[in-house]
Amino acid sequence: MMKKIYSFIFLMLTGYVLCAYPISPRPLRKLVAESQYIVYADVVDVNAVSDTDIWSDHKASLVIREIYQGEFIQDTIEVHFRPTMICPAPARYKTGTSVLAFLYKVDSLNFYETQALSYGAKEMTTHEELMAYEARIREMQQINTIKDSIDRNTKTKDWLVTCAIDPYTRWEGVYELSPQSDFMSNYDYNKDKSV
């Protein structure tokens, strides 16, 4: 009997891991472009829920302090997530923390989920960190409105360097400036006249 129980547990664990998959990193530039909503909010409550899909089994109640993208009628929203997910890494919401959340709305279920899982929920621990992220978000939103692709790419490269210089947004810039990133992997230094 014990052998059957251990076999069952082993199969359940390996089956879950076999279904796991990583996602491509989502630096700030992509989060701004892909997210319907960007908010700075306080996590006031986290509870387990049972009436959602396989991707979420908890909900976090967020009291919105700042809205950087999108519009909300209410000042408190529910964000559903699955903290026990192994791979890809889940979004994390802990009661008593403040987060910069990149979200999309699940209209059919009337709640929000986090864009790009762990990449889309950034705990803000200092005012300086929040100000750095706010500035970079506003700058990228402005860059995204530029129609001329050469000018937009030049401004994006400058923006990535700005991110890389700032200790709070360093990963956001360095990741995309690396030759293996999605942004720079197609870059041809010989064709770029702006350098």
Coordinates of N, CA and C in Angstrom, one line a residue:
M1 N 0.8 -1.2 0.0 CA 0.0 0.0 0.0 C 0.9 1.3 0.0
M2 N 1.9 1.3 0.8 CA 2.8 2.4 0.9 C 3.5 2.7 -0.4
K3 N 3.9 1.6 -1.1 CA 4.5 1.7 -2.4 C 3.6 2.4 -3.4
K4 N 2.3 2.1 -3.4 CA 1.3 2.7 -4.3 C 1.2 4.2 -3.9
I5 N 1.2 4.5 -2.6 CA 1.1 5.9 -2.2 C 2.3 6.7 -2.7
Y6 N 3.5 6.2 -2.5 CA 4.7 6.8 -2.9 C 4.8 7.0 -4.4
S7 N 4.3 6.0 -5.1 CA 4.3 6.0 -6.6 C 3.3 7.1 -7.1
F8 N 2.2 7.2 -6.4 CA 1.2 8.2 -6.8 C 1.8 9.6 -6.5
I9 N 2.4 9.8 -5.4 CA 3.0 11.1 -5.1 C 4.1 11.5 -6.1
F10 N 4.9 10.5 -6.4 CA 6.0 10.7 -7.4 C 5.4 11.1 -8.7
L11 N 4.4 10.4 -9.2 CA 3.8 10.7 -10.5 C 3.1 12.1 -10.5
M12 N 2.5 12.4 -9.4 CA 1.9 13.8 -9.3 C 2.9 14.9 -9.3
L13 N 4.0 14.7 -8.6 CA 5.0 15.7 -8.6 C 5.8 15.8 -9.9
T14 N 6.1 14.7 -10.5 CA 6.8 14.7 -11.8 C 5.9 15.2 -12.9
G15 N 4.6 14.8 -12.8 CA 3.7 15.3 -13.8 C 3.5 16.8 -13.8
Y16 N 3.5 17.4 -12.6 CA 3.4 18.8 -12.4 C 4.6 19.5 -13.0
V17 N 5.8 19.0 -12.7 CA 7.0 19.5 -13.2 C 7.1 19.4 -14.7
L18 N 6.7 18.2 -15.3 CA 6.7 18.1 -16.7 C 5.8 19.1 -17.5
C19 N 4.8 19.5 -16.8 CA 3.9 20.5 -17.4 C 4.4 21.9 -17.2
A20 N 5.4 22.1 -16.4 CA 5.9 23.4 -16.1 C 6.7 23.9 -17.3
Y21 N 6.7 25.2 -17.5 CA 7.5 25.8 -18.5 C 7.9 27.2 -18.1
P22 N 9.1 27.6 -18.5 CA 9.5 29.0 -18.2 C 9.0 29.9 -19.2
I23 N 8.9 31.2 -18.9 CA 8.5 32.2 -19.9 C 9.7 33.1 -20.2
S24 N 9.7 33.8 -21.3 CA 10.8 34.7 -21.6 C 10.8 35.8 -20.6
P25 N 12.0 36.3 -20.2 CA 12.0 37.5 -19.3 C 11.2 38.6 -19.9
R26 N 10.5 39.4 -19.1 CA 9.8 40.6 -19.5 C 10.3 41.8 -18.8
P27 N 11.3 42.4 -19.4 CA 11.8 43.7 -18.8 C 10.8 44.8 -19.0
L28 N 11.1 45.9 -18.3 CA 10.1 47.0 -18.2 C 9.6 47.5 -19.6
R29 N 10.4 47.6 -20.6 CA 9.9 48.0 -21.9 C 8.8 47.2 -22.4
K30 N 8.9 45.9 -22.3 CA 7.8 45.0 -22.7 C 6.6 45.1 -21.8
L31 N 6.8 45.2 -20.5 CA 5.7 45.2 -19.6 C 4.9 46.5 -19.9
V32 N 5.5 47.6 -20.2 CA 4.7 48.8 -20.5 C 3.9 48.6 -21.8
A33 N 4.5 48.0 -22.8 CA 3.8 47.8 -24.0 C 2.7 46.8 -23.9
E34 N 2.9 45.7 -23.1 CA 1.9 44.6 -23.1 C 0.8 44.8 -22.1
S35 N 1.0 45.6 -21.1 CA 0.0 45.6 -20.0 C -1.1 46.6 -20.3
Q36 N -2.3 46.2 -19.9 CA -3.5 47.1 -20.0 C -3.5 48.1 -18.9
Y37 N -3.0 47.7 -17.7 CA -3.0 48.6 -16.6 C -1.6 48.5 -15.9
I38 N -1.2 49.7 -15.4 CA 0.0 49.7 -14.5 C -0.4 50.6 -13.3
V39 N -0.3 50.0 -12.1 CA -0.6 50.7 -10.9 C 0.4 50.5 -9.8
Y40 N 0.5 51.5 -8.9 CA 1.2 51.3 -7.7 C 0.2 51.2 -6.6
A41 N 0.3 50.1 -5.8 CA -0.8 49.8 -4.9 C -0.3 49.2 -3.6
D42 N -1.1 49.3 -2.6 CA -0.9 48.6 -1.3 C -1.6 47.3 -1.3
V43 N -1.0 46.2 -0.9 CA -1.6 44.9 -0.8 C -2.2 44.9 0.6
V44 N -3.5 44.9 0.7 CA -4.2 44.9 2.0 C -4.7 43.6 2.5
D45 N -4.9 42.6 1.5 CA -5.4 41.3 1.9 C -5.0 40.3 0.9
V46 N -4.8 39.1 1.3 CA -4.6 38.0 0.4 C -5.3 36.8 0.9
N47 N -6.2 36.2 0.0 CA -7.0 35.0 0.4 C -7.0 34.0 -0.6
A48 N -7.2 32.7 -0.2 CA -7.4 31.6 -1.1 C -8.8 31.7 -1.7
V49 N -8.9 31.3 -3.0 CA -10.2 31.2 -3.7 C -10.3 29.9 -4.4
S50 N -11.5 29.5 -4.7 CA -11.6 28.2 -5.3 C -12.4 28.2 -6.6
D51 N -13.0 29.4 -7.0 CA -13.8 29.5 -8.1 C -13.2 30.1 -9.3
T52 N -11.9 29.9 -9.5 CA -11.2 30.5 -10.7 C -10.6 29.4 -11.5
D53 N -9.7 29.8 -12.4 CA -9.1 28.8 -13.4 C -7.9 28.2 -12.8
I54 N -7.2 27.4 -13.6 CA -6.0 26.6 -13.1 C -4.8 27.5 -12.8
W55 N -4.8 28.7 -13.3 CA -3.7 29.6 -13.1 C -3.8 30.5 -11.9
S56 N -4.9 30.4 -11.2 CA -5.0 31.3 -10.0 C -5.8 30.6 -8.9
D57 N -5.3 30.6 -7.7 CA -6.0 30.0 -6.6 C -6.0 31.0 -5.3
H58 N -5.5 32.2 -5.5 CA -5.5 33.2 -4.5 C -5.9 34.5 -5.1
K59 N -6.4 35.4 -4.3 CA -6.7 36.8 -4.7 C -6.0 37.7 -3.7
A60 N -5.5 38.8 -4.3 CA -4.9 39.9 -3.5 C -5.8 41.1 -3.7
S61 N -6.1 41.8 -2.6 CA -6.9 43.0 -2.7 C -5.9 44.1 -2.7
L62 N -5.9 44.9 -3.7 CA -5.0 46.0 -3.9 C -5.7 47.4 -3.8
V63 N -5.2 48.2 -2.9 CA -5.7 49.6 -2.9 C -4.8 50.5 -3.7
I64 N -5.4 51.0 -4.8 CA -4.6 51.8 -5.8 C -4.2 53.1 -5.2
R65 N -2.9 53.4 -5.3 CA -2.3 54.7 -4.9 C -2.0 55.6 -6.1
E66 N -1.5 55.0 -7.1 CA -1.2 55.7 -8.4 C -1.6 54.8 -9.6
I67 N -2.0 55.5 -10.6 CA -2.3 54.8 -11.9 C -1.4 55.4 -12.9
Y68 N -0.6 54.5 -13.6 CA 0.3 54.9 -14.6 C -0.2 54.5 -16.0
Q69 N -1.1 53.6 -16.1 CA -1.7 53.2 -17.4 C -3.0 52.6 -17.2
G70 N -4.0 52.9 -18.0 CA -5.3 52.4 -17.9 C -6.2 53.3 -17.0
E71 N -7.5 53.0 -16.9 CA -8.4 53.7 -16.0 C -9.2 52.8 -15.2
F72 N -9.4 53.2 -13.9 CA -10.2 52.4 -13.0 C -11.3 53.3 -12.4
I73 N -12.4 52.7 -12.2 CA -13.6 53.4 -11.5 C -13.4 53.2 -10.0
Q74 N -12.9 52.1 -9.6 CA -12.8 51.8 -8.1 C -11.4 52.0 -7.7
D75 N -11.2 52.2 -6.4 CA -9.8 52.3 -5.8 C -9.3 51.0 -5.3
T76 N -10.1 50.0 -5.2 CA -9.6 48.7 -4.7 C -10.0 47.7 -5.8
I77 N -9.0 46.8 -6.1 CA -9.2 45.8 -7.1 C -8.7 44.5 -6.6
E78 N -9.2 43.4 -7.2 CA -8.8 42.0 -6.9 C -7.9 41.5 -8.0
V79 N -6.7 41.0 -7.6 CA -5.8 40.4 -8.6 C -5.6 39.0 -8.2
H80 N -6.0 38.1 -9.1 CA -5.9 36.7 -8.9 C -4.5 36.2 -9.3
F81 N -4.0 35.2 -8.6 CA -2.6 34.7 -8.8 C -2.5 33.3 -8.2
R82 N -1.4 32.6 -8.5 CA -1.2 31.3 -7.9 C 0.2 31.3 -7.3
P83 N 0.3 31.5 -6.0 CA 1.6 31.6 -5.4 C 2.4 30.3 -5.3
T84 N 1.7 29.2 -5.5 CA 2.4 27.9 -5.4 C 2.9 27.3 -6.7
M85 N 2.7 28.1 -7.7 CA 3.3 27.7 -9.0 C 4.8 27.6 -8.9
I86 N 5.4 26.6 -9.6 CA 6.8 26.4 -9.5 C 7.5 27.1 -10.7
C87 N 7.0 26.7 -11.9 CA 7.7 27.2 -13.1 C 6.6 27.5 -14.1
P88 N 6.4 28.6 -14.7 CA 7.2 29.8 -14.4 C 7.0 30.4 -13.0
A89 N 7.9 31.3 -12.6 CA 7.7 31.8 -11.3 C 6.5 32.7 -11.2
P90 N 5.7 32.5 -10.1 CA 4.4 33.3 -10.0 C 4.6 34.7 -9.6
A91 N 3.5 35.5 -9.8 CA 3.4 36.8 -9.2 C 3.4 36.6 -7.7
R92 N 3.9 37.6 -7.0 CA 3.9 37.5 -5.5 C 3.2 38.7 -5.0
Y93 N 2.2 38.5 -4.1 CA 1.5 39.6 -3.4 C 1.5 39.2 -2.0
K94 N 2.1 40.0 -1.1 CA 2.1 39.8 0.3 C 1.4 40.9 1.1
T95 N 0.5 40.6 2.0 CA -0.2 41.6 2.7 C 0.8 42.5 3.4
G96 N 0.5 43.8 3.4 CA 1.4 44.8 4.0 C 2.5 45.4 3.1
T97 N 2.6 44.9 1.9 CA 3.6 45.4 1.0 C 3.0 46.4 0.0
S98 N 3.8 47.1 -0.7 CA 3.4 48.0 -1.8 C 4.0 47.4 -3.1
V99 N 3.2 47.4 -4.2 CA 3.7 46.8 -5.4 C 3.5 47.7 -6.6
L100 N 4.3 47.6 -7.6 CA 4.1 48.1 -8.9 C 3.6 46.9 -9.7
A101 N 2.3 47.0 -10.1 CA 1.7 45.8 -10.7 C 1.3 46.2 -12.2
F102 N 1.7 45.2 -13.0 CA 1.4 45.3 -14.5 C 0.3 44.3 -14.7
L103 N -0.9 44.8 -15.1 CA -2.1 43.9 -15.1 C -2.8 43.9 -16.4
Y104 N -3.7 42.9 -16.5 CA -4.7 42.8 -17.5 C -6.0 42.4 -16.9
K105 N -7.1 42.7 -17.5 CA -8.4 42.4 -16.9 C -8.9 41.1 -17.6
V106 N -9.4 40.2 -16.8 CA -10.1 39.0 -17.3 C -11.6 39.4 -17.2
D107 N -12.1 39.9 -18.4 CA -13.4 40.5 -18.4 C -14.5 39.5 -18.1
S108 N -14.4 38.2 -18.6 CA -15.4 37.3 -18.3 C -15.6 36.9 -16.8
L109 N -14.5 37.1 -16.1 CA -14.5 36.8 -14.6 C -14.5 38.0 -13.7
N110 N -14.3 39.2 -14.3 CA -14.4 40.5 -13.6 C -13.3 40.6 -12.5
F111 N -12.1 40.2 -12.9 CA -10.9 40.4 -12.0 C -9.7 40.6 -12.8
Y112 N -8.6 40.9 -12.2 CA -7.3 41.2 -12.9 C -6.3 40.1 -12.6
E113 N -5.4 39.9 -13.6 CA -4.3 39.0 -13.4 C -3.0 39.8 -13.8
T114 N -1.9 39.2 -13.4 CA -0.6 39.9 -13.5 C 0.0 39.6 -14.9
Q115 N 0.4 40.6 -15.6 CA 1.1 40.4 -16.9 C 2.5 39.8 -16.6
A116 N 2.8 38.7 -17.3 CA 4.1 38.1 -17.2 C 4.5 37.6 -15.8
L117 N 3.5 37.2 -15.1 CA 3.7 36.5 -13.8 C 4.7 37.3 -12.9
S118 N 5.8 36.7 -12.5 CA 6.7 37.3 -11.5 C 7.3 38.6 -12.0
Y119 N 7.5 38.8 -13.3 CA 8.0 40.0 -13.8 C 7.1 41.2 -13.7
G120 N 5.8 40.9 -13.6 CA 4.8 41.9 -13.6 C 4.3 42.4 -12.2
A121 N 4.9 41.9 -11.1 CA 4.6 42.3 -9.8 C 5.9 42.6 -9.1
K122 N 6.2 43.9 -9.0 CA 7.5 44.3 -8.4 C 7.2 45.0 -7.1
E123 N 7.7 44.4 -6.0 CA 7.6 45.0 -4.7 C 8.4 46.2 -4.6
M124 N 7.8 47.3 -4.2 CA 8.6 48.6 -4.1 C 8.9 48.8 -2.6
T125 N 10.2 48.9 -2.3 CA 10.6 48.9 -0.9 C 11.0 50.3 -0.5
T126 N 11.3 51.2 -1.4 CA 11.6 52.6 -1.1 C 10.9 53.6 -2.0
H127 N 10.8 54.8 -1.6 CA 10.2 55.9 -2.4 C 11.1 56.1 -3.6
E128 N 12.4 56.0 -3.4 CA 13.4 56.3 -4.5 C 13.2 55.2 -5.7
E129 N 13.0 54.0 -5.2 CA 12.8 52.9 -6.2 C 11.5 53.2 -7.0
L130 N 10.4 53.6 -6.4 CA 9.2 53.9 -7.0 C 9.4 55.0 -8.0
M131 N 10.1 56.1 -7.6 CA 10.3 57.3 -8.4 C 11.1 56.9 -9.7
A132 N 12.1 56.0 -9.5 CA 12.9 55.6 -10.7 C 12.0 54.8 -11.7
Y133 N 11.2 53.9 -11.2 CA 10.3 53.2 -12.0 C 9.3 54.1 -12.7
E134 N 8.7 55.0 -11.9 CA 7.7 55.9 -12.5 C 8.3 56.7 -13.6
A135 N 9.5 57.2 -13.4 CA 10.1 58.0 -14.5 C 10.3 57.2 -15.7
R136 N 10.9 56.0 -15.6 CA 11.1 55.1 -16.7 C 9.8 54.7 -17.4
I137 N 8.8 54.4 -16.7 CA 7.5 54.1 -17.3 C 7.0 55.3 -18.1
R138 N 7.0 56.5 -17.6 CA 6.5 57.6 -18.3 C 7.3 57.9 -19.6
E139 N 8.6 57.7 -19.4 CA 9.5 57.9 -20.6 C 9.2 56.9 -21.7
M140 N 9.0 55.6 -21.3 CA 8.7 54.6 -22.3 C 7.4 54.8 -22.9
Q141 N 6.4 55.3 -22.2 CA 5.1 55.6 -22.8 C 5.2 56.7 -23.8
Q142 N 6.1 57.7 -23.5 CA 6.3 58.7 -24.5 C 7.0 58.2 -25.7
I143 N 8.0 57.4 -25.5 CA 8.8 56.8 -26.7 C 7.9 56.0 -27.5
N144 N 6.9 55.2 -26.9 CA 6.0 54.4 -27.7 C 5.1 55.2 -28.6
T145 N 5.0 56.5 -28.4 CA 4.1 57.3 -29.3 C 4.9 57.8 -30.5
I146 N 6.2 57.7 -30.5 CA 7.0 58.1 -31.7 C 6.7 57.3 -32.9
K147 N 6.3 57.9 -34.0 CA 6.0 57.2 -35.2 C 7.2 56.8 -36.0
D148 N 8.2 57.6 -36.1 CA 9.4 57.3 -36.9 C 10.2 56.1 -36.2
S149 N 10.3 55.0 -36.8 CA 10.9 53.8 -36.2 C 12.4 54.0 -35.9
I150 N 13.1 54.7 -36.7 CA 14.5 55.0 -36.4 C 14.7 55.8 -35.2
D151 N 13.9 56.9 -35.1 CA 13.9 57.8 -33.9 C 13.5 57.0 -32.7
R152 N 12.4 56.2 -32.8 CA 12.0 55.4 -31.7 C 13.0 54.4 -31.2
N153 N 13.7 53.7 -32.1 CA 14.8 52.8 -31.7 C 15.9 53.5 -31.1
T154 N 16.3 54.7 -31.6 CA 17.4 55.5 -31.0 C 17.0 55.9 -29.6
K155 N 15.8 56.4 -29.4 CA 15.4 56.8 -28.1 C 15.3 55.6 -27.1
T156 N 14.9 54.5 -27.7 CA 14.8 53.2 -26.8 C 16.1 52.8 -26.3
K157 N 17.1 52.9 -27.2 CA 18.5 52.5 -26.8 C 19.0 53.5 -25.7
D158 N 18.7 54.8 -25.9 CA 19.1 55.7 -24.9 C 18.4 55.5 -23.5
W159 N 17.1 55.1 -23.7 CA 16.3 54.8 -22.5 C 16.9 53.6 -21.8
L160 N 17.3 52.5 -22.5 CA 17.8 51.3 -21.9 C 19.1 51.7 -21.2
V161 N 19.9 52.5 -21.7 CA 21.2 53.0 -21.0 C 20.8 53.7 -19.7
T162 N 19.8 54.5 -19.8 CA 19.4 55.2 -18.6 C 18.9 54.2 -17.5
C163 N 18.2 53.2 -17.9 CA 17.8 52.2 -17.0 C 19.0 51.5 -16.4
A164 N 20.0 51.1 -17.3 CA 21.1 50.4 -16.8 C 22.0 51.2 -15.8
I165 N 22.0 52.5 -15.9 CA 22.8 53.4 -15.1 C 22.1 53.4 -13.7
D166 N 20.8 53.4 -13.6 CA 20.1 53.6 -12.3 C 20.1 52.2 -11.6
P167 N 20.5 52.2 -10.3 CA 20.6 50.9 -9.6 C 19.2 50.2 -9.4
Y168 N 18.2 51.0 -9.4 CA 16.8 50.4 -9.2 C 16.3 49.8 -10.5
T169 N 16.7 50.3 -11.6 CA 16.2 49.7 -12.9 C 17.3 49.1 -13.7
R170 N 18.4 48.8 -13.1 CA 19.6 48.3 -13.8 C 19.3 47.0 -14.6
W171 N 18.6 46.0 -14.0 CA 18.3 44.8 -14.7 C 17.5 45.1 -16.0
E172 N 16.5 46.0 -15.9 CA 15.6 46.3 -17.0 C 16.4 46.8 -18.2
G173 N 17.5 47.5 -18.0 CA 18.3 48.0 -19.1 C 19.4 47.0 -19.5
V174 N 20.1 46.5 -18.6 CA 21.2 45.6 -18.9 C 20.7 44.3 -19.6
Y175 N 19.6 43.8 -19.2 CA 19.1 42.6 -19.9 C 18.9 42.8 -21.3
E176 N 18.2 43.9 -21.7 CA 17.9 44.2 -23.1 C 19.1 44.7 -23.9
L177 N 20.1 45.2 -23.2 CA 21.3 45.7 -23.9 C 22.2 44.5 -24.2
S178 N 22.0 43.4 -23.6 CA 22.9 42.2 -23.8 C 22.6 41.7 -25.2
P179 N 23.6 41.1 -25.9 CA 23.4 40.6 -27.2 C 22.4 39.5 -27.4
Q180 N 22.1 38.8 -26.3 CA 21.2 37.7 -26.3 C 19.7 38.1 -26.2
S181 N 19.5 39.3 -25.8 CA 18.1 39.8 -25.6 C 17.3 39.9 -26.9
D182 N 16.0 39.9 -26.7 CA 15.1 40.0 -27.9 C 15.4 41.4 -28.6
F183 N 15.7 42.4 -27.9 CA 15.8 43.7 -28.5 C 17.1 43.9 -29.2
M184 N 18.2 43.5 -28.6 CA 19.5 43.7 -29.2 C 20.0 42.5 -30.1
S185 N 19.3 41.4 -30.1 CA 19.8 40.2 -30.9 C 19.7 40.5 -32.4
N186 N 18.8 41.4 -32.8 CA 18.6 41.7 -34.2 C 19.3 43.0 -34.6
Y187 N 20.1 43.5 -33.6 CA 20.8 44.8 -33.8 C 22.0 44.7 -34.7
D188 N 22.2 45.5 -35.7 CA 23.4 45.5 -36.5 C 24.1 46.8 -36.3
Y189 N 25.3 46.7 -35.6 CA 26.1 47.9 -35.3 C 26.5 48.6 -36.6
N190 N 26.8 47.9 -37.6 CA 27.3 48.4 -38.9 C 26.2 49.3 -39.6
K191 N 24.9 49.0 -39.4 CA 23.9 49.8 -40.1 C 23.4 50.9 -39.2
D192 N 23.7 51.0 -38.0 CA 23.2 52.1 -37.1 C 24.0 53.3 -37.2
K193 N 23.5 54.3 -37.8 CA 24.2 55.6 -38.0 C 24.1 56.6 -36.8
S194 N 23.2 56.2 -35.8 CA 23.0 57.0 -34.6 C 24.1 56.8 -33.6
V195 N 25.0 55.8 -33.7 CA 26.0 55.6 -32.7 C 27.2 56.3 -32.9

